[in-house]
Coordinates of C-alpha atoms and ligand atoms in Angstrom, one line a residue:
X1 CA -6.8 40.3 12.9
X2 CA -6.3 44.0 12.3
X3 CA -8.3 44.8 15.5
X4 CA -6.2 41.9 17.8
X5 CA -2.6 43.4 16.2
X6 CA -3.7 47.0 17.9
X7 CA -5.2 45.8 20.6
X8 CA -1.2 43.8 21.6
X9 CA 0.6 47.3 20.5
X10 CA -1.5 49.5 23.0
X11 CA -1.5 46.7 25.4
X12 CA 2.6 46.5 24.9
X13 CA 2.6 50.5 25.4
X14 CA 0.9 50.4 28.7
X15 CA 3.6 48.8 30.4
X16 CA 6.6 50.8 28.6
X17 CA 8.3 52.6 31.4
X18 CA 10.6 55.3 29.4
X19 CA 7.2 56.1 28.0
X20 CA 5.3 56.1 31.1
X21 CA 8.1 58.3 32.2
X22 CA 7.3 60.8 29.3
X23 CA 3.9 60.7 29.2
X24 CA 3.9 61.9 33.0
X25 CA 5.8 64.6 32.4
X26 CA 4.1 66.0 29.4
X27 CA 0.6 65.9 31.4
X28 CA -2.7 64.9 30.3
X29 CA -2.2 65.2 26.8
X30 CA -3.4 63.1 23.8
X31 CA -7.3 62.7 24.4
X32 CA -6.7 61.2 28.2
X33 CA -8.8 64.3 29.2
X34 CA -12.0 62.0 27.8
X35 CA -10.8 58.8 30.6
X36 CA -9.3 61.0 33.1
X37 CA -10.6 63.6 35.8
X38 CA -7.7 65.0 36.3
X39 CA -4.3 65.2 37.8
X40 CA -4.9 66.5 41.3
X41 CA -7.5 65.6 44.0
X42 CA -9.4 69.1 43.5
X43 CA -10.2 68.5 39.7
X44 CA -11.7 65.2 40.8
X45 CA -13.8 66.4 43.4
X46 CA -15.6 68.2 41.0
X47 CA -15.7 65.9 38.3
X48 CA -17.5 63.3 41.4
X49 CA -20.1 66.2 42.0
X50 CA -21.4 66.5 39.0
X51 CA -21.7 62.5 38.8
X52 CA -23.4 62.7 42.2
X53 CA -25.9 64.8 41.6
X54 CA -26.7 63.0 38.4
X55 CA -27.4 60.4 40.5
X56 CA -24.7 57.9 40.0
X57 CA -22.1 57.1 42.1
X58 CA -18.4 56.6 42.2
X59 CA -14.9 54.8 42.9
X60 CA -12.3 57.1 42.7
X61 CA -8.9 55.5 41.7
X62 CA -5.4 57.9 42.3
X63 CA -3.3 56.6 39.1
X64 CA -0.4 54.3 39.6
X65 CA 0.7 50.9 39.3
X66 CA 3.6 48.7 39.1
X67 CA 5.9 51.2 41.4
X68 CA 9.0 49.9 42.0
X69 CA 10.6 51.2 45.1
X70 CA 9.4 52.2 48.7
X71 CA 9.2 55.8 49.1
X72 CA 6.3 55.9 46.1
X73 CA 4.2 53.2 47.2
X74 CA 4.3 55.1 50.7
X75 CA 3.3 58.2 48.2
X76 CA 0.9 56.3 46.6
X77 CA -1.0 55.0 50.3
X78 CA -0.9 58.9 51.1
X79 CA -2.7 60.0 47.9
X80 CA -5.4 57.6 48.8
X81 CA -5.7 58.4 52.3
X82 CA -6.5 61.9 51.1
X83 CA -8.8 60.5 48.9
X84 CA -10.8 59.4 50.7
X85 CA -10.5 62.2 53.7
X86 CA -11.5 64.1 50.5
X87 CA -14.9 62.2 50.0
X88 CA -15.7 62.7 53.7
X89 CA -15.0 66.1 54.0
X90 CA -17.0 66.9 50.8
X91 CA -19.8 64.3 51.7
X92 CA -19.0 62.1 47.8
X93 CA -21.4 59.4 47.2
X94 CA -17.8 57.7 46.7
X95 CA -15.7 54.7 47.1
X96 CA -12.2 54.5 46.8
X97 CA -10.3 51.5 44.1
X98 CA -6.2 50.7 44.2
X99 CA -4.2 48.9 43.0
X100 CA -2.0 46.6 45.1
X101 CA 1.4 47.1 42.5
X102 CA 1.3 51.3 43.3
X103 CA 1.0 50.1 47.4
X104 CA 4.6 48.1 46.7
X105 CA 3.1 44.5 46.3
X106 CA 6.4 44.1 43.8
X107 CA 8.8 44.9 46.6
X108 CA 7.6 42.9 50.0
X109 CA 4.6 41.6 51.7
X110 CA 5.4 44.2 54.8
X111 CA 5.3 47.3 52.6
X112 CA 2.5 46.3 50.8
X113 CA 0.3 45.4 54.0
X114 CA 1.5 48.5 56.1
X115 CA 0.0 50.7 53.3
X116 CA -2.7 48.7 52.8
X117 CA -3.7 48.8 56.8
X118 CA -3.1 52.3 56.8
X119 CA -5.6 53.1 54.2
X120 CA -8.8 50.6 55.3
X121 CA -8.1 52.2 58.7
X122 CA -8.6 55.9 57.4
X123 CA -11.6 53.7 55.1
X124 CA -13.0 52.6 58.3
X125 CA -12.8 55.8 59.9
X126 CA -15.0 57.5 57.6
X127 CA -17.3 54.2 56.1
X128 CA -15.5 54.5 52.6
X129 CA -15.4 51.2 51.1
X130 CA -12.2 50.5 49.0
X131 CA -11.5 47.8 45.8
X132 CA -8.9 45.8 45.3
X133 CA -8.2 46.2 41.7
X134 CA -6.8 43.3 39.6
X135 CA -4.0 43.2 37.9
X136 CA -2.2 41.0 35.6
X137 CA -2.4 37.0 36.1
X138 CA 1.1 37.2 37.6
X139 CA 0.0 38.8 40.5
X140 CA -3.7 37.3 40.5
X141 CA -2.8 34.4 43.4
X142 CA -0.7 37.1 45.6
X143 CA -3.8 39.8 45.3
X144 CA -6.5 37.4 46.4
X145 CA -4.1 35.9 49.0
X146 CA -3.4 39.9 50.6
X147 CA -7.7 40.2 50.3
X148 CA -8.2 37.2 52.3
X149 CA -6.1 38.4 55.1
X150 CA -7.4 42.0 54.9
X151 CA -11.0 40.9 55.0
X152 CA -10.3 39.2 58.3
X153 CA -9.2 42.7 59.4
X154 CA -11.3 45.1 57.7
X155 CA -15.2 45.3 57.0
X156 CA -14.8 48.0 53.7
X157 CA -12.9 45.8 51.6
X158 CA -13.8 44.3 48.1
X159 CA -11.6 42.5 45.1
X160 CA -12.1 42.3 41.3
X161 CA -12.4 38.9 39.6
X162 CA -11.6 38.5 36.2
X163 CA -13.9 36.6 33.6
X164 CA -11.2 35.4 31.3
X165 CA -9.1 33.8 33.4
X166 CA -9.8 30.0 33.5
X167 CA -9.0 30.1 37.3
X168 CA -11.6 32.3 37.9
X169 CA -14.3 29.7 38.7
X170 CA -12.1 28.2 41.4
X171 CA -11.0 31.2 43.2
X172 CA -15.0 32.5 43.6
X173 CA -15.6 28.9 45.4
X174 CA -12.6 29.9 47.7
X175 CA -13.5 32.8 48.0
X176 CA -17.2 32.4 49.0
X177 CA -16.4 31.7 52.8
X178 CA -15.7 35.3 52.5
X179 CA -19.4 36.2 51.8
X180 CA -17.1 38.8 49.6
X181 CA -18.4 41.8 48.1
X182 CA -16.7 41.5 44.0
X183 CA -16.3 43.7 41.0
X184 CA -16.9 40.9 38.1
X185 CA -15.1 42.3 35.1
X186 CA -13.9 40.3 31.5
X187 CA -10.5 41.2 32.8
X188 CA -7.9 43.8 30.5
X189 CA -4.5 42.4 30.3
X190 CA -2.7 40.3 27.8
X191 CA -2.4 37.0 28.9
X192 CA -1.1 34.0 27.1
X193 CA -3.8 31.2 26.1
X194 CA -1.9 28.9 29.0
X195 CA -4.0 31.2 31.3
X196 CA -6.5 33.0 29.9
X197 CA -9.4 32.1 27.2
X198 CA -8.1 33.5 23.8
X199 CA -11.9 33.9 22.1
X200 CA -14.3 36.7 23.4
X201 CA -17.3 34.2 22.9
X202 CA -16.1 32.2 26.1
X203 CA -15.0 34.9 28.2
X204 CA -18.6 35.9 27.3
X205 CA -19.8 32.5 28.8
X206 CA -17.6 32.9 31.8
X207 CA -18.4 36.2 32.2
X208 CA -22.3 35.5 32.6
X209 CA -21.8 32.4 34.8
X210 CA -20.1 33.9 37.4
X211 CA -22.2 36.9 37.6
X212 CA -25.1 34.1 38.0
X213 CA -23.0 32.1 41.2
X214 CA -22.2 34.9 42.9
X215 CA -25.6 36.8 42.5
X216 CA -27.3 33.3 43.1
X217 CA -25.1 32.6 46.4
X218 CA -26.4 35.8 47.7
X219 CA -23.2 37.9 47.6
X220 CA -22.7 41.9 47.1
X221 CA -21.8 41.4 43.1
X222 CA -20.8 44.7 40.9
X223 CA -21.3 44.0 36.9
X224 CA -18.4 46.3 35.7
X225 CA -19.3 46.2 32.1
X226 CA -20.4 48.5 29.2
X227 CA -21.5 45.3 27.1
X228 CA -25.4 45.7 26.4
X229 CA -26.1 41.5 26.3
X230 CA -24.2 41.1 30.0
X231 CA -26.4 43.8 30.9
X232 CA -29.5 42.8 29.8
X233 CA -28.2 39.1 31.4
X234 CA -28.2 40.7 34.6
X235 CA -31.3 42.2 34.6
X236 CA -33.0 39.5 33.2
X237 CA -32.0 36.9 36.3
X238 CA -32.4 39.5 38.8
X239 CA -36.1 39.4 38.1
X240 CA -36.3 35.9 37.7
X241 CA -34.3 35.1 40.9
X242 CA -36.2 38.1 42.9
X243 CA -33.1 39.2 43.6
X244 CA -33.3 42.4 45.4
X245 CA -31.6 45.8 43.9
X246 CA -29.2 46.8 47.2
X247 CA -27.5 43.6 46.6
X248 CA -25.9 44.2 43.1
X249 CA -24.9 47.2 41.3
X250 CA -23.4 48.0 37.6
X251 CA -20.2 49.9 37.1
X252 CA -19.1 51.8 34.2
X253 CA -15.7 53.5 33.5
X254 CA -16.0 58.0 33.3
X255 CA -16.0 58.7 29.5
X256 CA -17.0 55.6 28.6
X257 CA -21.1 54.5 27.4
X258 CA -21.6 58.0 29.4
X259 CA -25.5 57.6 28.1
X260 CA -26.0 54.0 29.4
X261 CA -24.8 54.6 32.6
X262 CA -27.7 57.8 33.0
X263 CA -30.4 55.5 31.7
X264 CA -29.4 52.5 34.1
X265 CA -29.3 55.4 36.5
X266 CA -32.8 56.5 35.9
X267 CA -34.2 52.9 35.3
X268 CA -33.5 53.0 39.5
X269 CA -30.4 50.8 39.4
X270 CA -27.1 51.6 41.2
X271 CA -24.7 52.7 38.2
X272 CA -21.3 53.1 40.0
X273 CA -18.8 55.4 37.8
X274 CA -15.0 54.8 38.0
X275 CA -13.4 58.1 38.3
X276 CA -9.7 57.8 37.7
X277 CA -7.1 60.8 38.2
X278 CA -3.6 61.3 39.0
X279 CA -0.6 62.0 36.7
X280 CA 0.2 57.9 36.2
X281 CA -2.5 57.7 33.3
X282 CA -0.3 56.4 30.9
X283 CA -1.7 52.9 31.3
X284 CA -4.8 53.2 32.0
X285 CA -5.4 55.1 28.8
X286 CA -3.6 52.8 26.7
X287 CA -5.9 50.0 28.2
X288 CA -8.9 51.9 27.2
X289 CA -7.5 52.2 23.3
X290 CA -6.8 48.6 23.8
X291 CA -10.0 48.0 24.8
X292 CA -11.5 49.8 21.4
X293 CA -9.6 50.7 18.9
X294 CA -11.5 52.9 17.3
X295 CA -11.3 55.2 20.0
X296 CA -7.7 55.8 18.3
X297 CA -10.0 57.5 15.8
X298 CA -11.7 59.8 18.5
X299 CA -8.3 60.8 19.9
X300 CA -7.0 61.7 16.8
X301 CA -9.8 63.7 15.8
X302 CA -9.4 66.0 19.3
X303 CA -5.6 66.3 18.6
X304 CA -6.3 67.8 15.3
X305 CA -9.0 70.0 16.2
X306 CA -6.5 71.5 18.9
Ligands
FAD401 C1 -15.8 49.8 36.7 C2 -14.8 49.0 36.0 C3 -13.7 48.5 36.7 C4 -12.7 47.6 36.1 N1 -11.7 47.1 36.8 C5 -10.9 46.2 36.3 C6 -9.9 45.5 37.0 O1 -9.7 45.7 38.2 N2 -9.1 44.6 36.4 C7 -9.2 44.4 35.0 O2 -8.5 43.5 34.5 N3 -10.2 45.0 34.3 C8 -11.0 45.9 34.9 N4 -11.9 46.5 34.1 C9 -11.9 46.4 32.6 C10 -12.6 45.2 32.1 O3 -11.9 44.1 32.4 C11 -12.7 45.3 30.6 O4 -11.5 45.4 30.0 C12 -13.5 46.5 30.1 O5 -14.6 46.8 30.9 C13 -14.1 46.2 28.6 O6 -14.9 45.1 28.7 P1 -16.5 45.2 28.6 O7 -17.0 44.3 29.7 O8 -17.0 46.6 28.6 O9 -16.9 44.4 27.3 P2 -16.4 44.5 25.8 O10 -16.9 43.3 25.1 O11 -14.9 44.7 25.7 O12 -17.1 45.8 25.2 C14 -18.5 45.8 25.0 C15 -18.8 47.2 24.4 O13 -18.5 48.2 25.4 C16 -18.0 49.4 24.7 N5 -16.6 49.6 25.2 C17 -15.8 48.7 25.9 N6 -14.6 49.2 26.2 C18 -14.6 50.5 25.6 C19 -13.7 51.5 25.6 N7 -12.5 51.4 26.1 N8 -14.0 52.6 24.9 C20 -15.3 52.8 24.3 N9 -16.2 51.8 24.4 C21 -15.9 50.7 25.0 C22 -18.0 49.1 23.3 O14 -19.3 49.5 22.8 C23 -18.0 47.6 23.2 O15 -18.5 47.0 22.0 C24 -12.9 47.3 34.7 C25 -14.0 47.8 34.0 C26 -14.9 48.6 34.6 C27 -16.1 49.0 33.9

């Protein structure tokens, strides 16, 4: 009860703009540090070499979403581009995630598109593969609609589906003409029951059957997760399905079950890090206290230590 209560008040917090506002001016403050590589592309770099040579890889994400007029999204496409002129140029075992709110999806379908071509051309340029992020079920039917057409276009392209939404099931049948490549996540927004199941235990259900039909239809499938039991799921019907190991891969968020993801690593199985930065971390971080309260305990502990 206690535990749902914080997990709405964070959840409400990460989409406050006069806070967002503040919380980008004050800079990475508060315990973000432990989510965040930093606010510039440099600090990232680094944080991506160290992951590298640990053996796991990486999506780098530039922080930002739900930007509300032209001249940032146009920003936004810019900060990715250099991202990912910045994994070339530094050779990164690196991929690049956005999210389709920061490239102007709120404000039309040509803005949107023009900086989304203009990245998965610079993507294609130098064989960085790019994720679509999702976002909240408002903008779920809009997101796979823009990845349909972009996959027609562009070879490095991938999406996220989310396990608690009940449409879920229906868009991976869609979207399997694709052959798509798809981050499978239990999905982090509030959404009302109308939409979305309310109890973990069936997102938990969900969550492990479509992992199964997109593993078992032969697609590229990423188990972004830092649950144990999905997991040990996945593992389990990969050797009973002989399924081979370059056609799935687990992904893990930076600062989060940093120890699982080295022993996946070293068990020989991709472990893909997500390495946010930027000076939009407002939300994300919120998300990740929704996610686990207790990590409100953690925070507070660095603060006071300071
Ligand atoms: C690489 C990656 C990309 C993602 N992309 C998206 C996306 O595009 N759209 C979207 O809606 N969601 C995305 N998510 C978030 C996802 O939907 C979940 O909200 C998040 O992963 C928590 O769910 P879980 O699967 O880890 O399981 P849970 O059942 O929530 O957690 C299982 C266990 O993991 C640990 N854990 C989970 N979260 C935290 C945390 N914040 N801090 C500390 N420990 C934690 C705890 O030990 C917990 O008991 C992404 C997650 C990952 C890993």
């Amino acid at each position: 009860m206690m535990e749902q209560a914080m997990r709405n008040f964070f959840l409400f917090l990460s989409k406050n703009k006069p806070i967002t506002k503040m919380a980008k001016k004050y800079g990475l403050q508060f315990g973000a540090a432990r989510f965040v590589a930093g606010e510039r592309i440099n600090q990232a770099v680094e944080v991506i070499k160290e992951l590298n040579k640990k053996n796991l890889c990486v999506t780098i994400d530039y922080l930002g979403e739900f930007i509300d007029n032209e001249r940032e999204a146009n920003e936004m496409a810019d900060h990715c581009i250099e991202a990912i002129e910045a994994i070339a140029r530094e050779g990164l075992d690196s991929q690049l995630s956005l999210k389709l709110t920061s490239m102007g999806l709120d404000l039309s379908d040509e803005i949107v598109m023009s900086n989304m071509r203009r990245i998965l051309e610079a993507a294609e340029r130098h064989d960085v593969f790019v994720t679509i992020d999702m976002e909240d079920y408002s903008r779920c039917g809009k997101t796979l609609e823009i990845f349909k057409q972009l996959k027609k276009e562009y070879d490095h392209i991938g999406t996220v589906i989310q396990a608690y939404l009940y449409r879920t099931e229906e868009d991976m049948k869609e979207l399997d003409a694709y052959s798509p490549n798809l981050r499978l996540v239990k999905g982090a927004y509030k959404e009302s029951a109308k939409v979305a199941f309310p109890e973990k235990k069936d997102v938990d259900e969900n969550f492990k059957k479509i992992i199964k039909m997109h593993l078992l239809n032969g697609n590229y499938t990423a188990v972004a997760t830092h649950d144990d039991v999905m997991i040990e799921y996945t593992k389990q019907l990969v050797k009973e399905h002989k399924i081979p190991k370059d056609q799935f891969e687990f992904q893990m968020l930076y600062g989060i079950c940093t120890e699982r993801q080295h022993e996946l690593a070293n068990e020989g199985y991709k472990m893909r890090v997500y390495v946010p930065y930027g000076t939009d971390w407002y939300g994300y971080f919120m998300r990740r206290l929704a996610e686990r309260p207790a990590n409100v305990a953690f925070i507070v502990k660095g603060i006071m230590k300071k």
